[in-house]
Short mmCIF file of C-alpha atoms and ligand atoms in Angstrom, two decimals:
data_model
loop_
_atom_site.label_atom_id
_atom_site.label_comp_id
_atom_site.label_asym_id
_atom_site.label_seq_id
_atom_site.Cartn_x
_atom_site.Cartn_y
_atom_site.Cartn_z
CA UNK A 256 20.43 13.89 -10.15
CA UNK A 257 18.05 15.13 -7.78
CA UNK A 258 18.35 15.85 -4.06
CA UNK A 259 15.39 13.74 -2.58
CA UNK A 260 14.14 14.05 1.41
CA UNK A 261 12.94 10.34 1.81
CA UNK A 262 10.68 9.85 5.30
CA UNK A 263 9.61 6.62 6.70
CA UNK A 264 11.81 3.75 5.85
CA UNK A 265 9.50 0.94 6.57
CA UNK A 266 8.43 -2.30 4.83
CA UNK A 267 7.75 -0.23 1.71
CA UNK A 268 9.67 2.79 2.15
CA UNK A 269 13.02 0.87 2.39
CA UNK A 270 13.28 -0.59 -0.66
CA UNK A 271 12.01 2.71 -2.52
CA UNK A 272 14.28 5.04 -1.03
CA UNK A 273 17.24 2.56 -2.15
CA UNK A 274 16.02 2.97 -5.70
CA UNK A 275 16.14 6.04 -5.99
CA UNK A 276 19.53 5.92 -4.60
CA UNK A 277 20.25 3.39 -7.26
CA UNK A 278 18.90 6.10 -9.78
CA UNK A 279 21.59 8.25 -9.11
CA UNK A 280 19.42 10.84 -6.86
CA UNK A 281 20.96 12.31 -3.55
CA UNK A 282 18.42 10.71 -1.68
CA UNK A 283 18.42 12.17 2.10
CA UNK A 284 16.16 9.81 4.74
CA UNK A 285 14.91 10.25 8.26
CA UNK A 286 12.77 7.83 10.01
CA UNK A 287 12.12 7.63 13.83
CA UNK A 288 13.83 4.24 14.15
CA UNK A 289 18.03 4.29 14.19
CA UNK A 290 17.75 0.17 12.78
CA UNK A 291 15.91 1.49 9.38
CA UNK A 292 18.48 4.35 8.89
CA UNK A 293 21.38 2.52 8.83
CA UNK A 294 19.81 0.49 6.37
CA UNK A 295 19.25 3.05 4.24
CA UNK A 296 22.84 3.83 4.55
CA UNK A 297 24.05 0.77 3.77
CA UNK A 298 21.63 1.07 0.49
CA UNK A 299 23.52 4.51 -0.33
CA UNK A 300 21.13 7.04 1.30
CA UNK A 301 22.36 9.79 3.23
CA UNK A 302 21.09 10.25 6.94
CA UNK A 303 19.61 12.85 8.39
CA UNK A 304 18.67 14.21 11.67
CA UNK A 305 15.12 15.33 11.61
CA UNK A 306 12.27 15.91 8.51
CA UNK A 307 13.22 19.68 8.38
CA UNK A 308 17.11 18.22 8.06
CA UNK A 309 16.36 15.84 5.34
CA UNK A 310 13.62 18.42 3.37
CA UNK A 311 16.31 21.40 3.78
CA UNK A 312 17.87 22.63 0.07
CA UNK A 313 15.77 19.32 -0.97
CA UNK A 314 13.91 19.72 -4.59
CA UNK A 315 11.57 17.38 -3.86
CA UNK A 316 10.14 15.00 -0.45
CA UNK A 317 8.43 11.64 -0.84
CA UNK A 318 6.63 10.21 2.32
CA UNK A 319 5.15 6.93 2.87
CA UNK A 320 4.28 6.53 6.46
CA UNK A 321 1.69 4.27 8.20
CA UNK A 322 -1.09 6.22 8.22
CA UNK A 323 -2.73 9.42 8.38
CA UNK A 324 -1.84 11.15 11.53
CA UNK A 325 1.46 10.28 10.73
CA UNK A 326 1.15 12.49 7.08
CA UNK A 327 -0.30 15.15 9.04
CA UNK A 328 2.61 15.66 11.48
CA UNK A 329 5.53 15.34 8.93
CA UNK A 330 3.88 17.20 7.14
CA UNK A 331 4.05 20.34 8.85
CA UNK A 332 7.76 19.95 9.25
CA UNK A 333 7.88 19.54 5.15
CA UNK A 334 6.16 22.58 4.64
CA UNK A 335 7.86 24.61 7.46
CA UNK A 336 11.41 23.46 5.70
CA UNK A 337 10.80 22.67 2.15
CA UNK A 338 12.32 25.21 -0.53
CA UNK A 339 9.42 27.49 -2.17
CA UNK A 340 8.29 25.46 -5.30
CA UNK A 341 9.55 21.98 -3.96
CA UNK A 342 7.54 18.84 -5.02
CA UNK A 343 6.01 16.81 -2.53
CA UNK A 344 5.00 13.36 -3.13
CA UNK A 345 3.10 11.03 -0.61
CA UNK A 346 2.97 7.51 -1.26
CA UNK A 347 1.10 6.00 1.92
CA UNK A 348 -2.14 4.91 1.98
CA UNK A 349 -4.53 7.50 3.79
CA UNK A 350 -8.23 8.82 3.42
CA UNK A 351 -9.27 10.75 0.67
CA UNK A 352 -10.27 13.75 3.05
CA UNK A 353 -6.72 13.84 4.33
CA UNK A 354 -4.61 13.58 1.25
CA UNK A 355 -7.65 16.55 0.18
CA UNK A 356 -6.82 18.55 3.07
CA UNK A 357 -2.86 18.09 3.09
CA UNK A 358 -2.92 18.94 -0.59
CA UNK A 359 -4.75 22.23 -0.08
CA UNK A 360 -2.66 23.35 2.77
CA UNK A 361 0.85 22.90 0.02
CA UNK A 362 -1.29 24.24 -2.64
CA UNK A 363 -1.53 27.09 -0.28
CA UNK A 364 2.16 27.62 0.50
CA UNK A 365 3.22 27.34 -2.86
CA UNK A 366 4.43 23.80 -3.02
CA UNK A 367 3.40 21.26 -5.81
CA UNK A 368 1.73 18.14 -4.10
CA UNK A 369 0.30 14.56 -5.22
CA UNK A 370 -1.03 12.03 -3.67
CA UNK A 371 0.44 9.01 -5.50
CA UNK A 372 -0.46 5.38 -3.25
CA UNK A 373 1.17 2.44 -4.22
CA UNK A 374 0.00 -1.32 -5.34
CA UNK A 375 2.19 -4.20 -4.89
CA UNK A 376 3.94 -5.35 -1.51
CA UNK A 377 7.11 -5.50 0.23
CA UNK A 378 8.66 -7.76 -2.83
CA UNK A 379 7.45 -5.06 -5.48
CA UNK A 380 8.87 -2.04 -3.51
CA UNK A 381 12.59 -3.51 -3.10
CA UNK A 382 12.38 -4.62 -7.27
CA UNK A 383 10.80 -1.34 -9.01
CA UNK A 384 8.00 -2.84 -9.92
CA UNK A 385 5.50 -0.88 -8.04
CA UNK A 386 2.08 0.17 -9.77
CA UNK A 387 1.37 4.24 -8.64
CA UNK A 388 -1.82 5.78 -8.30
CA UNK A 389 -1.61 9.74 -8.59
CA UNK A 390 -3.66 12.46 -8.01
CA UNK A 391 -2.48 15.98 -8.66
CA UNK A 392 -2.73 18.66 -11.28
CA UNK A 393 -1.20 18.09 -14.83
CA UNK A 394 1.99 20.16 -13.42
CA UNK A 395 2.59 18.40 -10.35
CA UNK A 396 1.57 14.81 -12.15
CA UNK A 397 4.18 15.39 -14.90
CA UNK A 398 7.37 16.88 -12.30
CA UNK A 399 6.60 13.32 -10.27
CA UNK A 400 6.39 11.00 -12.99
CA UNK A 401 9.86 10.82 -13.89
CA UNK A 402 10.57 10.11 -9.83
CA UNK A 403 7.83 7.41 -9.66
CA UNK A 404 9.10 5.52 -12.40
CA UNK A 405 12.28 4.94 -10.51
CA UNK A 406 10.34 2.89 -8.13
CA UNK A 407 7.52 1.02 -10.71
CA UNK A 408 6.57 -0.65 -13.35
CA UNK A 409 3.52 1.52 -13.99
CA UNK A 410 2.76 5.54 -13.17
CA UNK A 411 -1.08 6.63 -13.97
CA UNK A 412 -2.72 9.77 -13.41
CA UNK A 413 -5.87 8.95 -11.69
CA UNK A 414 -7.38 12.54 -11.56
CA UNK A 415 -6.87 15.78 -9.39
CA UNK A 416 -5.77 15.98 -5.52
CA UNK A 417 -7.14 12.81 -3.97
CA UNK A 418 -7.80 10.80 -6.82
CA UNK A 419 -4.96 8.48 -6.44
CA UNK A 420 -6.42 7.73 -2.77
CA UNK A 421 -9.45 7.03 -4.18
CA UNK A 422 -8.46 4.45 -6.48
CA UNK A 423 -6.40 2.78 -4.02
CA UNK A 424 -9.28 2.00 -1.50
CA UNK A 425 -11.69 1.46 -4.13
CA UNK A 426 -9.09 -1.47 -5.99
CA UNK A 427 -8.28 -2.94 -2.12
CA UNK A 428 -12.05 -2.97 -1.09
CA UNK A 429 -12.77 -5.00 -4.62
CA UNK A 430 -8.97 -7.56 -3.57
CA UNK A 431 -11.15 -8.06 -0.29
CA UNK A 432 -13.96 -8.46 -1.14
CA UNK A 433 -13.39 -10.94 -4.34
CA UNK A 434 -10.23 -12.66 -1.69
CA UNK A 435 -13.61 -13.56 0.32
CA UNK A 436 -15.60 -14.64 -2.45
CA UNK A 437 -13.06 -16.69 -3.76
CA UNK A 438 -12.56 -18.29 -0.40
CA UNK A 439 -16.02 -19.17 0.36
CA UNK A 440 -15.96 -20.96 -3.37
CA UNK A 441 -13.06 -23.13 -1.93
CA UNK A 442 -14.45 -23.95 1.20
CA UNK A 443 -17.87 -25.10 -0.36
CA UNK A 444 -16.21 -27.36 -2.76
CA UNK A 445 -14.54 -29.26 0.04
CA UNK A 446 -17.77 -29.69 1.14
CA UNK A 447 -18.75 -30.83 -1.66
CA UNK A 448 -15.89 -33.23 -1.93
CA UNK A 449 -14.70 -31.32 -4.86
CA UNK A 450 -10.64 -31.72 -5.37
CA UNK A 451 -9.39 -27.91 -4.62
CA UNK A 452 -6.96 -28.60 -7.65
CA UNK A 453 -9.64 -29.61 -10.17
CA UNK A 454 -11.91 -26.59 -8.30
CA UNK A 455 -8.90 -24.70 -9.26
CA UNK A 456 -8.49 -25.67 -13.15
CA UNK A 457 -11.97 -25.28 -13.60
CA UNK A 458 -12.76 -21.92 -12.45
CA UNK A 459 -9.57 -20.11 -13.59
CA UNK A 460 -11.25 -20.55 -17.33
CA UNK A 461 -14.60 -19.85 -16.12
CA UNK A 462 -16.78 -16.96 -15.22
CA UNK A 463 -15.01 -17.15 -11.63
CA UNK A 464 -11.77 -16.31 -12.67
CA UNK A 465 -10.44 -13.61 -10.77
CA UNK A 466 -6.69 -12.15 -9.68
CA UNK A 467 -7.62 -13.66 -6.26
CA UNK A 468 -8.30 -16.97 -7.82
CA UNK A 469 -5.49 -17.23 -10.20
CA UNK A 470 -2.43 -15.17 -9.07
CA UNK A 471 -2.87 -15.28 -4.86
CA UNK A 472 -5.40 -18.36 -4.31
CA UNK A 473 -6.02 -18.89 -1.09
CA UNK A 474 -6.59 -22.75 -1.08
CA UNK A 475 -2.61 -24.44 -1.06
CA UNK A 476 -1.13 -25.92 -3.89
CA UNK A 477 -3.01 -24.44 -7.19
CA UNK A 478 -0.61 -21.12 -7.11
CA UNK A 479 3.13 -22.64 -5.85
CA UNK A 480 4.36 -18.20 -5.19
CA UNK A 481 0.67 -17.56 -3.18
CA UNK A 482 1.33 -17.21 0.59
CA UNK A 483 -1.14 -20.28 1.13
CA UNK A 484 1.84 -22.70 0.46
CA UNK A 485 3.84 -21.19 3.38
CA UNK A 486 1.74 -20.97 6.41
CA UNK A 487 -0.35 -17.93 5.18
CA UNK A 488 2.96 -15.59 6.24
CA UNK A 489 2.17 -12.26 4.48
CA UNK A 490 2.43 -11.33 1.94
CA UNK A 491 -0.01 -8.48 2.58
CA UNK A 492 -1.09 -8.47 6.48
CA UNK A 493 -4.70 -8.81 7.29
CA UNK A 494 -4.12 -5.64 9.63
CA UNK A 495 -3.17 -3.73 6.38
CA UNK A 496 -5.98 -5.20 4.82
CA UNK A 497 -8.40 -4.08 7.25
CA UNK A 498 -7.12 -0.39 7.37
CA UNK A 499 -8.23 -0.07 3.50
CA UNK A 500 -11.57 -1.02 4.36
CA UNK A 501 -12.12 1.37 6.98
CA UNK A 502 -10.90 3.84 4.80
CA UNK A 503 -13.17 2.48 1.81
CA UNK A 504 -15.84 2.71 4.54
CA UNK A 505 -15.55 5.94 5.82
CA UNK A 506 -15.16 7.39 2.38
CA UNK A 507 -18.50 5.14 1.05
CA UNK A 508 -20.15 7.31 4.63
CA UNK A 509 -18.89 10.63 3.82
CA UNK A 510 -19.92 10.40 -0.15
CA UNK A 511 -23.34 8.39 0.15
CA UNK A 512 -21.94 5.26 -1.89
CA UNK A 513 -23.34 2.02 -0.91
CA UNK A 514 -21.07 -0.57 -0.42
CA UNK A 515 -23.05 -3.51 1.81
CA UNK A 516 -20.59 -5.92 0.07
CA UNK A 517 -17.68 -3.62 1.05
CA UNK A 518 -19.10 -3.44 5.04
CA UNK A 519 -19.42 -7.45 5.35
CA UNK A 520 -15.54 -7.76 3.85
CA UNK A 521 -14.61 -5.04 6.31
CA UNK A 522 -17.19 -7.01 9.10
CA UNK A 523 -15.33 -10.26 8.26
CA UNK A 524 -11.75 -9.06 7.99
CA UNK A 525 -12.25 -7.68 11.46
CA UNK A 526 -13.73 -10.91 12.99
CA UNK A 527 -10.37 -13.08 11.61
CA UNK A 528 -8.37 -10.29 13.11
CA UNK A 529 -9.57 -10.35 16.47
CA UNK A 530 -9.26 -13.95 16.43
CA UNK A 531 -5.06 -14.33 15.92
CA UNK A 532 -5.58 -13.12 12.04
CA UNK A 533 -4.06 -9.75 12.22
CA UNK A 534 -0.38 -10.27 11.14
CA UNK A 535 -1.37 -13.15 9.20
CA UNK A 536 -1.90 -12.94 5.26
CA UNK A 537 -5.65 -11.65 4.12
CA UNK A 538 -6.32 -15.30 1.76
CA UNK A 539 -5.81 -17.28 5.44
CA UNK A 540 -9.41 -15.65 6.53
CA UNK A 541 -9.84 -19.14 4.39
CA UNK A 542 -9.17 -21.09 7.48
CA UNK A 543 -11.43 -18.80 9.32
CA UNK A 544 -14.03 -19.33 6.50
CA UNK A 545 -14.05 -22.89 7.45
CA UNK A 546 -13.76 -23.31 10.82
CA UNK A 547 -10.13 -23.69 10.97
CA UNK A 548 -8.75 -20.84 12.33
CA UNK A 549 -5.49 -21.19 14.78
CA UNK A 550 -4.92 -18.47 17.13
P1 NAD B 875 5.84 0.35 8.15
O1 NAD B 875 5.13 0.48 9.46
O2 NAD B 875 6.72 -0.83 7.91
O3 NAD B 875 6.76 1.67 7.91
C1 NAD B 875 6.39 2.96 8.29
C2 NAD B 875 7.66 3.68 8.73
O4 NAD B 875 7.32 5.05 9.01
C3 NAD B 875 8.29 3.10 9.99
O5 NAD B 875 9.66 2.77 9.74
C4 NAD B 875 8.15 4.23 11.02
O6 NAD B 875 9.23 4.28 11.94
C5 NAD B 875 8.12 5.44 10.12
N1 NAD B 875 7.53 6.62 10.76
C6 NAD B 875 6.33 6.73 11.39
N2 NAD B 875 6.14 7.99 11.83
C7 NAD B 875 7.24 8.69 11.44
C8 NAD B 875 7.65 10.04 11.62
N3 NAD B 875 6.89 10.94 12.25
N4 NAD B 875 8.84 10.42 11.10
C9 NAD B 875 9.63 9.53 10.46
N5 NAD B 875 9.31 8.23 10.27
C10 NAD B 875 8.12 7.82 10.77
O7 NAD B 875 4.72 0.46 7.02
P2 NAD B 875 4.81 -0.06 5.49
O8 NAD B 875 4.43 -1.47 5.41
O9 NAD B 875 6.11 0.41 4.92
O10 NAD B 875 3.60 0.79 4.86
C11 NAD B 875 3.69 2.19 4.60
C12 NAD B 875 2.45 2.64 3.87
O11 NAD B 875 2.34 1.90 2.64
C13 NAD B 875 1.16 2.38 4.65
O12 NAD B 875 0.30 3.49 4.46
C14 NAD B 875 0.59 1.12 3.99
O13 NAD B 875 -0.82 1.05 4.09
C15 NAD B 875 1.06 1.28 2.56
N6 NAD B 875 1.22 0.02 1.81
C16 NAD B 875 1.86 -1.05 2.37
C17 NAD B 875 1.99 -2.23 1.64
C18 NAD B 875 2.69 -3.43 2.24
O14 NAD B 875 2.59 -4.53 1.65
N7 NAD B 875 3.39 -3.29 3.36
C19 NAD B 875 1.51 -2.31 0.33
C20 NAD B 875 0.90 -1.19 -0.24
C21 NAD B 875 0.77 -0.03 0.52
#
């Protein structure tokens, strides 16, 4: 058993932090809202009053806050209270340059960091079964592993500090991207007077194929567990969808990539927002797509 700070006990950070309760670890949370501690204490965590409280005599931390500001500032308080050597491990989704930067600055103090983003939603963070990107040196990969797997299905090393970051907005800009693609298929079909079932059987065992197609299509009825059968509720939030391709964005700026497919999906994705799609599921931009958007 180890004794594990646990900060921001969200959507996501909820059902991890009760994991690694269920694991056996003394897992100590904070989080600025009273409602998500005490559910964290009903899932066998132990309270605590502040970051530095939770980090203090702590082995290791694991963060997964909104977004990067928020890594920043918690940050500090990890690294003003953590015990020398302690791992850290930060599991929200942030730039590149930022999980870069906050790596450096533990690398500095002594700590071993990683940067280790997560796929899967709210459903795959309460059942294990997350998928974890990490980036870190061999050292501070192979001290986090054994954590990580507490909370997944699948733990890969991805590269140095960073890298996990980096495969994280470069998977989510190809989910929007091919959600859009996939969408636009749908909505020319109907057009076309083409059944959205048949559409369906045809081009899940054809060159189309795609996880947005065949596990999470965005047309109703082909995929019963896809959030198009229940109103487009997310699932994973348009708004959340849109942060990763502002980060894919900025990064695709900063390094010189070009990415015009990535800058329309990020174009479009903002459009369906600003129109009533932000808490709404990214596959309703469908209804957007074809002129049925509801506000
Ligand atoms: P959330 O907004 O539900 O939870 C964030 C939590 O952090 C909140 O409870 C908030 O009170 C807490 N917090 C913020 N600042 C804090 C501070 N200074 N100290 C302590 N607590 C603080 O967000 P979420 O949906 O859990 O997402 C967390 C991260 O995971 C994000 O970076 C998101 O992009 C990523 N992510 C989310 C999903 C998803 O489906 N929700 C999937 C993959 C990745």
């Amino acid at each position: 058993m180890s004794r594990i700070a646990f900060v921001g006990l969200g959507n996501m950070g909820a059902g991890m932090a009760a994991n690694l309760a269920k694991h056996g670890h003394d897992v100590r949370v904070f989080d600025l809202s009273n409602a998500a501690m005490e559910r964290a204490r009903e899932a066998g965590c132990k309270p605590a009053a502040s970051v530095r409280d939770a980090m203090s005599a702590g082995e290791a931390a694991l963060t997964m806050l909104p977004a990067d500001e928020h890594v920043f500032g918690v940050y500090q308080d990890l690294f003003a209270s953590a015990p020398p050597g302690a791992l850290l491990i930060d599991c929200s989704t942030i730039s590149v340059d930022t999980a870069r930067a906050v790596a450096a600055s533990a690398a500095k103090a002594g700590f071993d960091m990683v940067d280790a983003p997560v796929s899967g939603g709210v459903a795959a963070a309460q059942g294990a079964s997350l998928t974890f990107m990490v980036g870190g040196s061999e050292g501070a990969f192979a001290r986090a592993a054994p954590v990580l797997e507490c909370m997944g299905k699948a733990v890969i090393h991805a590269g140095g500090p960073g890298a996990g970051q980096a495969a994280k907005i470069c998977n989510n800009m190809l989910l929007g991207i091919s959600m859009i693609g996939v969408c636009e298929a749908f909505v020319l079909a109907e057009k076309l007077g083409l059944d959205a079932q048949k559409f369906y059987e045809i081009s899940s065992k054809s060159s189309g194929q795609c996880w947005s197609l065949s596990s999470y299509c965005p047309a109703p009825g082909p995929v019963p567990t896809a959030p198009s059968n229940s109103g487009y509720a997310p699932g994973f939030a348009t708004a959340m969808m849109l942060k990763d391709l502002k980060l894919a964005q900025r990064a695709a700026l900063a390094s010189g990539a070009a990415t015009p497919l990535g800058a329309a999906a990020e174009a479009l994705y903002a459009l369906f927002a600003a129109n009533g799609g932000a808490g709404r599921d990214f596959s309703g931009i469908i209804e957007f797509l074809a002129g049925k958007a509801r506000s």
